[in-house]
CSV table of C-alpha atoms in Angstrom, one decimal:
chain,number,residue,atom,x,y,z
A,10,UNK,CA,46.1,24.8,14.8
A,11,UNK,CA,45.4,25.0,11.2
A,12,UNK,CA,44.9,21.8,9.2
A,13,UNK,CA,45.3,21.1,5.4
A,14,UNK,CA,42.4,22.1,3.2
A,15,UNK,CA,42.0,18.4,2.1
A,16,UNK,CA,41.2,17.4,5.6
A,17,UNK,CA,38.3,19.8,5.9
A,18,UNK,CA,35.0,18.1,6.7
A,19,UNK,CA,32.4,18.1,3.9
A,20,UNK,CA,28.8,16.8,4.4
A,21,UNK,CA,28.4,13.5,2.4
A,22,UNK,CA,24.9,12.6,3.6
A,23,UNK,CA,22.3,13.2,6.3
A,24,UNK,CA,19.0,12.0,7.6
A,25,UNK,CA,16.6,13.0,10.4
A,26,UNK,CA,13.6,11.6,12.2
A,27,UNK,CA,11.4,14.3,14.1
A,28,UNK,CA,7.9,15.3,15.1
A,29,UNK,CA,7.5,16.7,11.6
A,30,UNK,CA,7.8,13.1,10.2
A,31,UNK,CA,9.8,9.9,9.9
A,32,UNK,CA,10.7,10.5,6.1
A,33,UNK,CA,13.1,13.5,5.4
A,34,UNK,CA,11.1,14.7,2.3
A,35,UNK,CA,7.9,14.7,4.5
A,36,UNK,CA,9.7,16.6,7.1
A,37,UNK,CA,11.1,19.2,4.7
A,38,UNK,CA,7.6,19.7,3.2
A,39,UNK,CA,6.0,20.2,6.6
A,40,UNK,CA,8.8,22.6,7.6
A,41,UNK,CA,8.4,24.6,4.4
A,42,UNK,CA,4.6,24.9,4.9
A,43,UNK,CA,5.1,26.0,8.5
A,44,UNK,CA,3.3,23.0,10.0
A,45,UNK,CA,3.9,22.4,13.6
A,46,UNK,CA,4.9,18.9,14.9
A,47,UNK,CA,3.7,19.7,18.4
A,48,UNK,CA,0.4,18.2,19.7
A,49,UNK,CA,-1.2,16.5,22.8
A,50,UNK,CA,1.1,14.3,24.8
A,51,UNK,CA,-0.1,10.7,24.3
A,52,UNK,CA,3.1,8.7,25.0
A,53,UNK,CA,1.8,7.6,28.4
A,54,UNK,CA,-1.5,7.9,30.4
A,55,UNK,CA,-1.7,11.4,31.9
A,56,UNK,CA,-2.9,11.9,35.6
A,57,UNK,CA,-5.1,14.9,36.1
A,58,UNK,CA,-2.4,16.5,38.1
A,59,UNK,CA,0.5,15.9,35.6
A,60,UNK,CA,1.8,19.4,34.7
A,61,UNK,CA,2.9,18.8,31.0
A,62,UNK,CA,0.2,18.1,28.5
A,63,UNK,CA,1.8,18.6,25.1
A,64,UNK,CA,4.9,17.4,23.2
A,65,UNK,CA,6.6,17.0,19.9
A,66,UNK,CA,6.2,13.3,19.3
A,67,UNK,CA,7.8,11.3,16.5
A,68,UNK,CA,5.0,9.5,14.5
A,69,UNK,CA,4.8,5.7,14.8
A,70,UNK,CA,7.4,4.0,12.6
A,71,UNK,CA,6.5,0.7,11.0
A,72,UNK,CA,8.7,-2.1,11.9
A,73,UNK,CA,9.3,-2.9,8.3
A,74,UNK,CA,11.4,0.3,8.2
A,75,UNK,CA,14.0,-1.6,10.3
A,76,UNK,CA,15.0,-4.4,8.0
A,77,UNK,CA,18.5,-4.5,9.8
A,78,UNK,CA,16.8,-5.6,13.1
A,79,UNK,CA,15.4,-9.1,13.6
A,80,UNK,CA,12.3,-9.4,15.8
A,81,UNK,CA,14.5,-10.6,18.6
A,82,UNK,CA,16.7,-7.6,18.3
A,83,UNK,CA,13.8,-5.3,18.1
A,84,UNK,CA,12.5,-6.7,21.4
A,85,UNK,CA,15.9,-6.5,23.1
A,86,UNK,CA,16.8,-3.0,22.0
A,87,UNK,CA,13.4,-1.5,22.9
A,88,UNK,CA,14.5,2.0,23.8
A,89,UNK,CA,13.6,4.4,20.9
A,90,UNK,CA,17.0,6.0,21.0
A,91,UNK,CA,18.5,2.9,19.4
A,92,UNK,CA,15.9,2.5,16.7
A,93,UNK,CA,15.8,6.2,15.7
A,94,UNK,CA,19.6,6.5,15.9
A,95,UNK,CA,20.4,3.4,13.8
A,96,UNK,CA,17.6,4.2,11.2
A,97,UNK,CA,18.7,7.7,10.8
A,98,UNK,CA,22.3,6.7,10.3
A,99,UNK,CA,21.4,3.8,7.8
A,100,UNK,CA,19.5,6.3,5.7
A,101,UNK,CA,22.3,9.0,5.8
A,102,UNK,CA,24.9,6.4,4.7
A,103,UNK,CA,22.7,5.4,1.9
A,104,UNK,CA,22.3,9.1,0.8
A,105,UNK,CA,26.0,9.6,1.1
A,106,UNK,CA,26.9,6.7,-1.3
A,107,UNK,CA,29.7,5.6,0.8
A,108,UNK,CA,30.1,1.8,1.3
A,109,UNK,CA,32.0,0.8,4.5
A,110,UNK,CA,34.0,-2.3,3.4
A,111,UNK,CA,36.8,-4.1,5.2
A,112,UNK,CA,39.3,-1.7,3.7
A,113,UNK,CA,37.5,1.4,4.8
A,114,UNK,CA,36.2,0.3,8.1
A,115,UNK,CA,39.3,1.3,10.3
A,116,UNK,CA,39.1,4.8,8.8
A,117,UNK,CA,35.4,5.4,9.8
A,118,UNK,CA,34.8,7.1,13.0
A,119,UNK,CA,31.6,7.3,15.1
A,120,UNK,CA,30.7,10.3,17.0
A,121,UNK,CA,27.0,9.8,17.7
A,122,UNK,CA,25.5,10.6,21.2
A,123,UNK,CA,22.6,11.7,23.3
A,124,UNK,CA,21.8,14.1,26.1
A,125,UNK,CA,19.2,11.9,27.9
A,126,UNK,CA,19.8,8.5,26.5
A,127,UNK,CA,17.6,5.5,27.3
A,128,UNK,CA,16.4,6.6,30.6
A,129,UNK,CA,13.0,4.9,29.7
A,130,UNK,CA,14.8,1.5,30.0
A,131,UNK,CA,15.7,2.5,33.7
A,132,UNK,CA,12.2,3.3,34.4
A,133,UNK,CA,10.8,0.1,33.0
A,134,UNK,CA,13.3,-1.8,35.1
A,135,UNK,CA,12.4,0.2,38.2
A,136,UNK,CA,8.6,-0.4,37.7
A,137,UNK,CA,9.2,-4.1,37.1
A,138,UNK,CA,11.1,-4.3,40.5
A,139,UNK,CA,8.6,-2.2,42.4
A,140,UNK,CA,5.4,-3.9,41.2
A,141,UNK,CA,6.6,-7.4,40.7
A,142,UNK,CA,10.0,-7.7,42.5
A,143,UNK,CA,11.4,-9.1,39.3
A,144,UNK,CA,15.0,-8.2,38.4
A,145,UNK,CA,15.7,-6.2,35.4
A,146,UNK,CA,15.8,-7.6,31.8
A,147,UNK,CA,19.4,-8.4,30.8
A,148,UNK,CA,19.3,-5.7,28.2
A,149,UNK,CA,18.0,-3.0,30.6
A,150,UNK,CA,21.4,-1.5,31.5
A,151,UNK,CA,22.7,-1.6,27.7
A,152,UNK,CA,19.4,0.2,26.8
A,153,UNK,CA,20.2,3.0,29.1
A,154,UNK,CA,23.8,3.5,28.1
A,155,UNK,CA,24.4,6.6,26.0
A,156,UNK,CA,27.6,5.4,24.5
A,157,UNK,CA,25.9,2.2,23.4
A,158,UNK,CA,24.0,4.1,20.7
A,159,UNK,CA,27.2,4.9,18.9
A,160,UNK,CA,28.3,1.3,19.7
A,161,UNK,CA,25.2,-0.1,18.0
A,162,UNK,CA,25.7,2.2,14.9
A,163,UNK,CA,29.3,1.0,14.7
A,164,UNK,CA,28.2,-2.7,14.9
A,165,UNK,CA,25.5,-2.1,12.2
A,166,UNK,CA,27.7,-0.2,9.8
A,167,UNK,CA,31.0,-2.0,10.5
A,168,UNK,CA,32.8,1.2,11.4
A,169,UNK,CA,36.1,0.4,13.3
A,170,UNK,CA,37.7,3.8,13.8
A,171,UNK,CA,37.6,6.0,16.8
A,172,UNK,CA,34.2,5.9,18.6
A,173,UNK,CA,33.1,8.7,21.0
A,174,UNK,CA,30.0,9.8,22.7
A,175,UNK,CA,30.4,13.4,23.8
A,176,UNK,CA,27.5,14.8,25.9
A,177,UNK,CA,26.9,18.4,25.9
A,178,UNK,CA,23.2,18.7,26.8
A,179,UNK,CA,21.2,20.5,24.2
A,180,UNK,CA,24.3,21.2,22.1
A,181,UNK,CA,25.2,17.5,21.7
A,182,UNK,CA,24.2,16.9,18.1
A,183,UNK,CA,26.4,19.8,16.8
A,184,UNK,CA,29.2,19.0,19.2
A,185,UNK,CA,29.3,15.4,17.8
A,186,UNK,CA,29.7,16.8,14.3
A,187,UNK,CA,32.6,19.1,15.6
A,188,UNK,CA,34.4,16.2,17.2
A,189,UNK,CA,33.9,14.2,14.1
A,190,UNK,CA,35.5,17.1,12.1
A,191,UNK,CA,38.3,17.2,14.4
A,192,UNK,CA,39.0,13.4,14.0
A,193,UNK,CA,39.1,14.1,10.2
A,194,UNK,CA,41.3,17.1,10.5
A,195,UNK,CA,43.8,15.1,12.6
A,196,UNK,CA,44.0,12.3,10.1
A,197,UNK,CA,42.4,9.9,12.5
A,198,UNK,CA,39.6,9.0,10.1
A,199,UNK,CA,38.4,9.7,6.5
A,200,UNK,CA,34.7,9.4,7.3
A,201,UNK,CA,32.8,10.2,10.6
A,202,UNK,CA,29.3,9.1,11.4
A,203,UNK,CA,27.8,12.0,13.5
A,204,UNK,CA,24.7,13.1,15.2
A,205,UNK,CA,22.4,12.7,18.2
A,206,UNK,CA,19.2,11.2,19.3
A,207,UNK,CA,16.9,11.8,22.2
A,208,UNK,CA,13.5,10.5,23.3
A,209,UNK,CA,12.9,12.4,26.6
A,210,UNK,CA,9.2,12.0,26.7
A,211,UNK,CA,9.1,10.2,30.2
A,212,UNK,CA,7.4,11.4,33.3
A,213,UNK,CA,10.3,12.5,35.4
A,214,UNK,CA,12.1,14.4,32.6
A,215,UNK,CA,9.0,16.2,31.5
A,216,UNK,CA,7.9,17.1,35.1
A,217,UNK,CA,11.5,18.0,36.0
A,218,UNK,CA,11.7,20.6,33.2
A,219,UNK,CA,8.3,22.0,34.5
A,220,UNK,CA,9.7,22.5,38.0
A,221,UNK,CA,12.7,24.1,36.6
A,222,UNK,CA,10.3,26.6,34.9
A,223,UNK,CA,11.9,25.7,31.5
A,224,UNK,CA,9.1,23.6,29.9
A,225,UNK,CA,6.2,25.4,28.4
A,226,UNK,CA,3.1,26.2,30.7
A,227,UNK,CA,0.1,28.0,29.5
A,228,UNK,CA,-0.8,31.3,30.9
A,229,UNK,CA,-3.7,31.2,33.3
A,230,UNK,CA,-6.9,31.4,31.5
A,231,UNK,CA,-5.3,30.2,28.2
A,232,UNK,CA,-5.1,26.4,29.0
A,233,UNK,CA,-7.0,25.6,25.9
A,234,UNK,CA,-4.5,27.2,23.5
A,235,UNK,CA,-3.8,24.9,20.6
A,236,UNK,CA,-0.6,23.0,21.1
A,237,UNK,CA,0.8,24.1,17.7
A,238,UNK,CA,1.0,27.6,19.1
A,239,UNK,CA,3.0,26.8,22.1
A,240,UNK,CA,6.5,26.9,20.9
A,241,UNK,CA,7.2,30.6,20.0
A,242,UNK,CA,11.0,31.5,20.0
A,243,UNK,CA,12.0,35.2,20.2
A,244,UNK,CA,8.3,36.1,20.7
A,245,UNK,CA,7.2,38.6,23.2
A,246,UNK,CA,4.7,36.1,24.6
A,247,UNK,CA,7.2,33.1,24.8
A,248,UNK,CA,6.7,30.8,27.7
A,249,UNK,CA,9.3,28.2,27.6
A,250,UNK,CA,10.2,25.2,25.4
A,251,UNK,CA,8.0,22.3,24.4
A,252,UNK,CA,9.9,18.9,25.0
A,253,UNK,CA,10.1,16.7,21.9
A,254,UNK,CA,12.2,13.8,20.5
A,255,UNK,CA,13.9,12.8,17.4
A,256,UNK,CA,17.2,12.0,15.8
A,257,UNK,CA,19.8,13.5,13.3
A,258,UNK,CA,22.6,11.7,11.4
A,259,UNK,CA,25.2,13.6,9.4
A,260,UNK,CA,28.0,11.7,7.6
A,261,UNK,CA,31.1,13.8,7.2
A,262,UNK,CA,34.2,13.0,5.1
A,263,UNK,CA,37.3,14.7,4.3
A,264,UNK,CA,37.7,16.7,1.0
A,265,UNK,CA,40.4,14.4,-0.1
A,266,UNK,CA,38.1,11.3,0.4
A,267,UNK,CA,35.1,12.8,-1.2
A,268,UNK,CA,37.1,13.8,-4.3
A,269,UNK,CA,38.8,10.4,-4.5
A,270,UNK,CA,35.6,8.5,-4.2
A,271,UNK,CA,33.5,10.7,-6.6
A,272,UNK,CA,31.1,12.1,-4.0
A,273,UNK,CA,29.3,15.3,-4.6
A,274,UNK,CA,28.9,17.1,-1.3
A,275,UNK,CA,26.8,20.3,-1.2
A,276,UNK,CA,28.3,21.8,2.1
A,277,UNK,CA,31.3,21.9,4.3
A,278,UNK,CA,31.8,22.4,8.0
A,279,UNK,CA,33.9,25.6,7.3
A,280,UNK,CA,34.6,26.6,10.9
A,281,UNK,CA,33.5,26.1,14.5
A,282,UNK,CA,33.7,27.3,17.9
A,283,UNK,CA,33.1,25.9,21.4
A,284,UNK,CA,33.2,27.7,24.8
A,285,UNK,CA,32.2,27.1,28.3
A,286,UNK,CA,30.0,29.7,30.2
A,287,UNK,CA,31.6,28.8,33.6
A,288,UNK,CA,28.7,30.7,34.9
A,289,UNK,CA,25.4,28.8,35.8
A,290,UNK,CA,23.9,25.3,35.4
A,291,UNK,CA,21.1,26.6,33.0
A,292,UNK,CA,21.5,30.4,32.6
A,293,UNK,CA,23.7,31.2,29.6
A,294,UNK,CA,26.3,33.9,29.6
A,295,UNK,CA,26.3,36.6,26.8
A,296,UNK,CA,30.0,37.1,26.6
A,297,UNK,CA,31.0,33.4,26.2
A,298,UNK,CA,28.0,32.8,23.8
A,299,UNK,CA,29.3,35.8,21.8
A,300,UNK,CA,32.8,34.5,21.9
A,301,UNK,CA,31.7,31.1,20.5
A,302,UNK,CA,30.2,32.7,17.4
A,303,UNK,CA,33.2,34.8,16.9
A,304,UNK,CA,35.5,31.8,17.1
A,305,UNK,CA,33.3,30.0,14.5
A,306,UNK,CA,33.6,33.0,12.1
A,307,UNK,CA,37.4,33.3,12.6
A,308,UNK,CA,37.9,29.6,12.1
A,309,UNK,CA,36.0,29.7,8.9
A,310,UNK,CA,38.0,32.7,7.7
A,311,UNK,CA,34.7,34.8,7.2
A,312,UNK,CA,33.4,38.1,8.4
A,313,UNK,CA,30.0,38.6,10.1
A,314,UNK,CA,28.9,40.2,6.9
A,315,UNK,CA,29.4,37.1,5.0
A,316,UNK,CA,26.7,35.1,6.8
A,317,UNK,CA,23.4,35.0,4.9
A,318,UNK,CA,21.3,33.5,7.6
A,319,UNK,CA,21.3,32.3,11.1
A,320,UNK,CA,19.9,29.0,12.5
A,321,UNK,CA,19.3,30.0,16.1
A,322,UNK,CA,19.3,27.8,19.2
A,323,UNK,CA,16.1,29.8,20.3
A,324,UNK,CA,14.4,27.6,22.9
A,325,UNK,CA,11.6,30.2,23.7
A,326,UNK,CA,12.8,30.8,27.3
A,327,UNK,CA,12.7,34.4,28.2
A,328,UNK,CA,16.3,34.6,29.4
A,329,UNK,CA,17.9,32.1,26.8
A,330,UNK,CA,16.4,33.9,23.8
A,331,UNK,CA,17.4,37.3,25.1
A,332,UNK,CA,21.0,36.3,25.8
A,333,UNK,CA,21.3,34.8,22.2
A,334,UNK,CA,19.9,37.9,20.7
A,335,UNK,CA,22.2,40.2,22.7
A,336,UNK,CA,25.2,38.1,21.5
A,337,UNK,CA,24.1,38.1,17.9
A,338,UNK,CA,23.5,41.9,18.1
A,339,UNK,CA,27.2,42.2,19.3
A,340,UNK,CA,28.7,40.0,16.7
A,341,UNK,CA,26.7,41.4,13.8
A,342,UNK,CA,27.1,45.1,14.9
A,343,UNK,CA,23.3,45.5,15.0
A,344,UNK,CA,22.7,44.4,11.4
A,345,UNK,CA,21.5,40.8,11.8
A,346,UNK,CA,20.9,38.5,8.9
A,347,UNK,CA,17.6,36.6,8.7
A,348,UNK,CA,17.0,34.2,11.6
A,349,UNK,CA,15.3,30.8,11.5
A,350,UNK,CA,14.2,29.3,14.7
A,351,UNK,CA,13.3,25.7,14.0
A,352,UNK,CA,12.1,24.8,17.5
A,353,UNK,CA,8.9,26.7,16.7
A,354,UNK,CA,8.2,23.8,14.3
A,355,UNK,CA,10.0,20.9,16.2
A,356,UNK,CA,9.8,21.7,19.8
A,357,UNK,CA,13.1,21.0,21.8
A,358,UNK,CA,14.4,17.4,21.0
A,359,UNK,CA,17.3,18.0,23.6
A,360,UNK,CA,20.6,16.8,22.3
A,361,UNK,CA,19.0,15.7,19.0
A,362,UNK,CA,17.8,19.3,18.4
A,363,UNK,CA,21.0,20.8,17.0
A,364,UNK,CA,21.5,17.8,14.8
A,365,UNK,CA,18.1,18.0,13.2
A,366,UNK,CA,18.3,21.8,12.8
A,367,UNK,CA,21.7,21.5,11.2
A,368,UNK,CA,20.2,19.2,8.6
A,369,UNK,CA,17.3,21.5,8.0
A,370,UNK,CA,19.8,24.4,7.5
A,371,UNK,CA,21.8,22.2,5.0
A,372,UNK,CA,18.7,21.4,3.1
A,373,UNK,CA,17.8,25.1,3.1
A,374,UNK,CA,21.2,26.0,1.6
A,375,UNK,CA,20.7,23.4,-1.0
A,376,UNK,CA,17.2,24.7,-1.9
A,377,UNK,CA,18.0,28.4,-1.4
A,378,UNK,CA,15.3,28.6,1.3
A,379,UNK,CA,15.2,29.9,4.8
A,380,UNK,CA,12.6,28.1,6.9
A,381,UNK,CA,9.8,30.0,8.6
A,382,UNK,CA,9.6,30.8,12.4
A,383,UNK,CA,6.0,30.2,13.2
A,384,UNK,CA,4.0,31.7,16.2
A,385,UNK,CA,6.3,34.8,16.1
A,386,UNK,CA,5.1,38.0,17.7
A,387,UNK,CA,7.9,40.5,17.8
A,388,UNK,CA,9.5,41.5,21.1
A,389,UNK,CA,10.1,45.3,21.0
A,390,UNK,CA,13.3,44.5,23.2
A,391,UNK,CA,14.7,42.2,20.4
A,392,UNK,CA,14.8,43.7,17.0
A,393,UNK,CA,15.4,41.0,14.6
A,394,UNK,CA,14.3,39.6,11.1
A,395,UNK,CA,12.7,36.3,12.3
A,396,UNK,CA,11.5,35.1,8.8
A,397,UNK,CA,7.9,35.0,10.1
A,398,UNK,CA,6.2,35.4,6.7
A,399,UNK,CA,6.7,31.9,5.6
A,400,UNK,CA,9.6,30.2,3.9
A,401,UNK,CA,11.9,32.8,2.4
A,402,UNK,CA,13.9,32.4,-0.9
A,403,UNK,CA,17.5,33.3,-0.2
A,404,UNK,CA,20.8,32.2,-1.6
A,405,UNK,CA,23.1,31.3,1.3
A,406,UNK,CA,26.8,30.7,0.8
A,407,UNK,CA,27.4,30.8,4.7
A,408,UNK,CA,25.0,30.0,7.5
A,409,UNK,CA,25.8,30.2,11.2
A,410,UNK,CA,24.4,27.4,13.3
A,411,UNK,CA,24.1,28.0,17.1
A,412,UNK,CA,23.7,25.4,19.9
A,413,UNK,CA,23.8,26.0,23.6
A,414,UNK,CA,23.3,23.3,26.3
A,415,UNK,CA,22.9,23.1,30.1
A,416,UNK,CA,26.1,23.5,32.0
A,417,UNK,CA,27.4,26.4,29.8
A,418,UNK,CA,28.2,24.1,26.8
A,419,UNK,CA,28.2,26.4,23.7
A,420,UNK,CA,28.9,25.2,20.1
A,421,UNK,CA,28.7,27.2,16.9
A,422,UNK,CA,29.4,26.2,13.3
A,423,UNK,CA,29.7,28.0,10.0
A,424,UNK,CA,28.3,25.9,7.1
A,425,UNK,CA,29.6,26.8,3.7
A,426,UNK,CA,27.8,25.9,0.5
A,427,UNK,CA,29.9,24.1,-2.1
A,428,UNK,CA,28.9,25.2,-5.7
């Protein structure tokens, strides 16, 4: 179904919190310089036999950065997913210039979600019971509910339109934006508060990824390798992803709304695709990944040759990177645009990754820069331009963003620069 041009989704504002920093300009500076956000895992005491030793951790955020939370609320909503999610959205709204008043509130949707959610709250409650036989805190269950993150954002901003928390594993952030764009296209809302947050640095999640052979593990004899070197997408020596955390918030609005309210968006969500692999619980399938990209191009009304750069999913797993490359090669007929793999800098923030990465891609389009892929050592079986020399100056009218999640959840979007 084709919708009117006026209902197309434009990007009115965005903000992110990541291992590269808590302030967006700081994150951009670090990304441009190719500085890794990955270091030793310090979020909890490590036993000698714990298999994961490194992570991408968000730096400590001062409580003064949360003026919208009273001390009582900070204590009650203790899971980081709420603090990161709300803070990123408050900042994104400020950047957008949109004020949600009583008249606008019913036309503001919230599509903000998470892949893992507040699982730390469940662990705290369980340990409290096991150690002290004390019942959980009354806020334990609300802190663990994924849909409550969007709920708190709605309460904070006053948004009273449709509210959804769509979970698509590692594609959650981008999928949340696509769902938001659908609500705008169907005239269910004029503004959509979209994005995702994840704080998966808890023992069972980290250890679980290790036993699945997905998380980074050093080669025998190379245990002292610097953490900053660990995440290396598309590289011949890639050894799995580094688990990280963060949040990304994107405020979408219809073109009609942006024009009527004097907003000055710099990009639009020109087209998108979503497919299911129907194949394997973690192993992607090349044909449905390829179809997802083709659907995004077709929906945007552009040819493969119109894409100036690719913001890849690229988790650093041997099979995942190879399948994404094979799909890209098929879509672009062997002539690939420059590729940026942001997880080399950020690690893998689960559902938040594609939100944060989309924001970096949007900023890159504004600045005419493609971010570097650090730690890259070419794999002779994957011939691609991975922008490994540092940030590259490049005008980008169209960028393809890929995001693929466990369970075969594929999402791709074409971002178009607005002159």
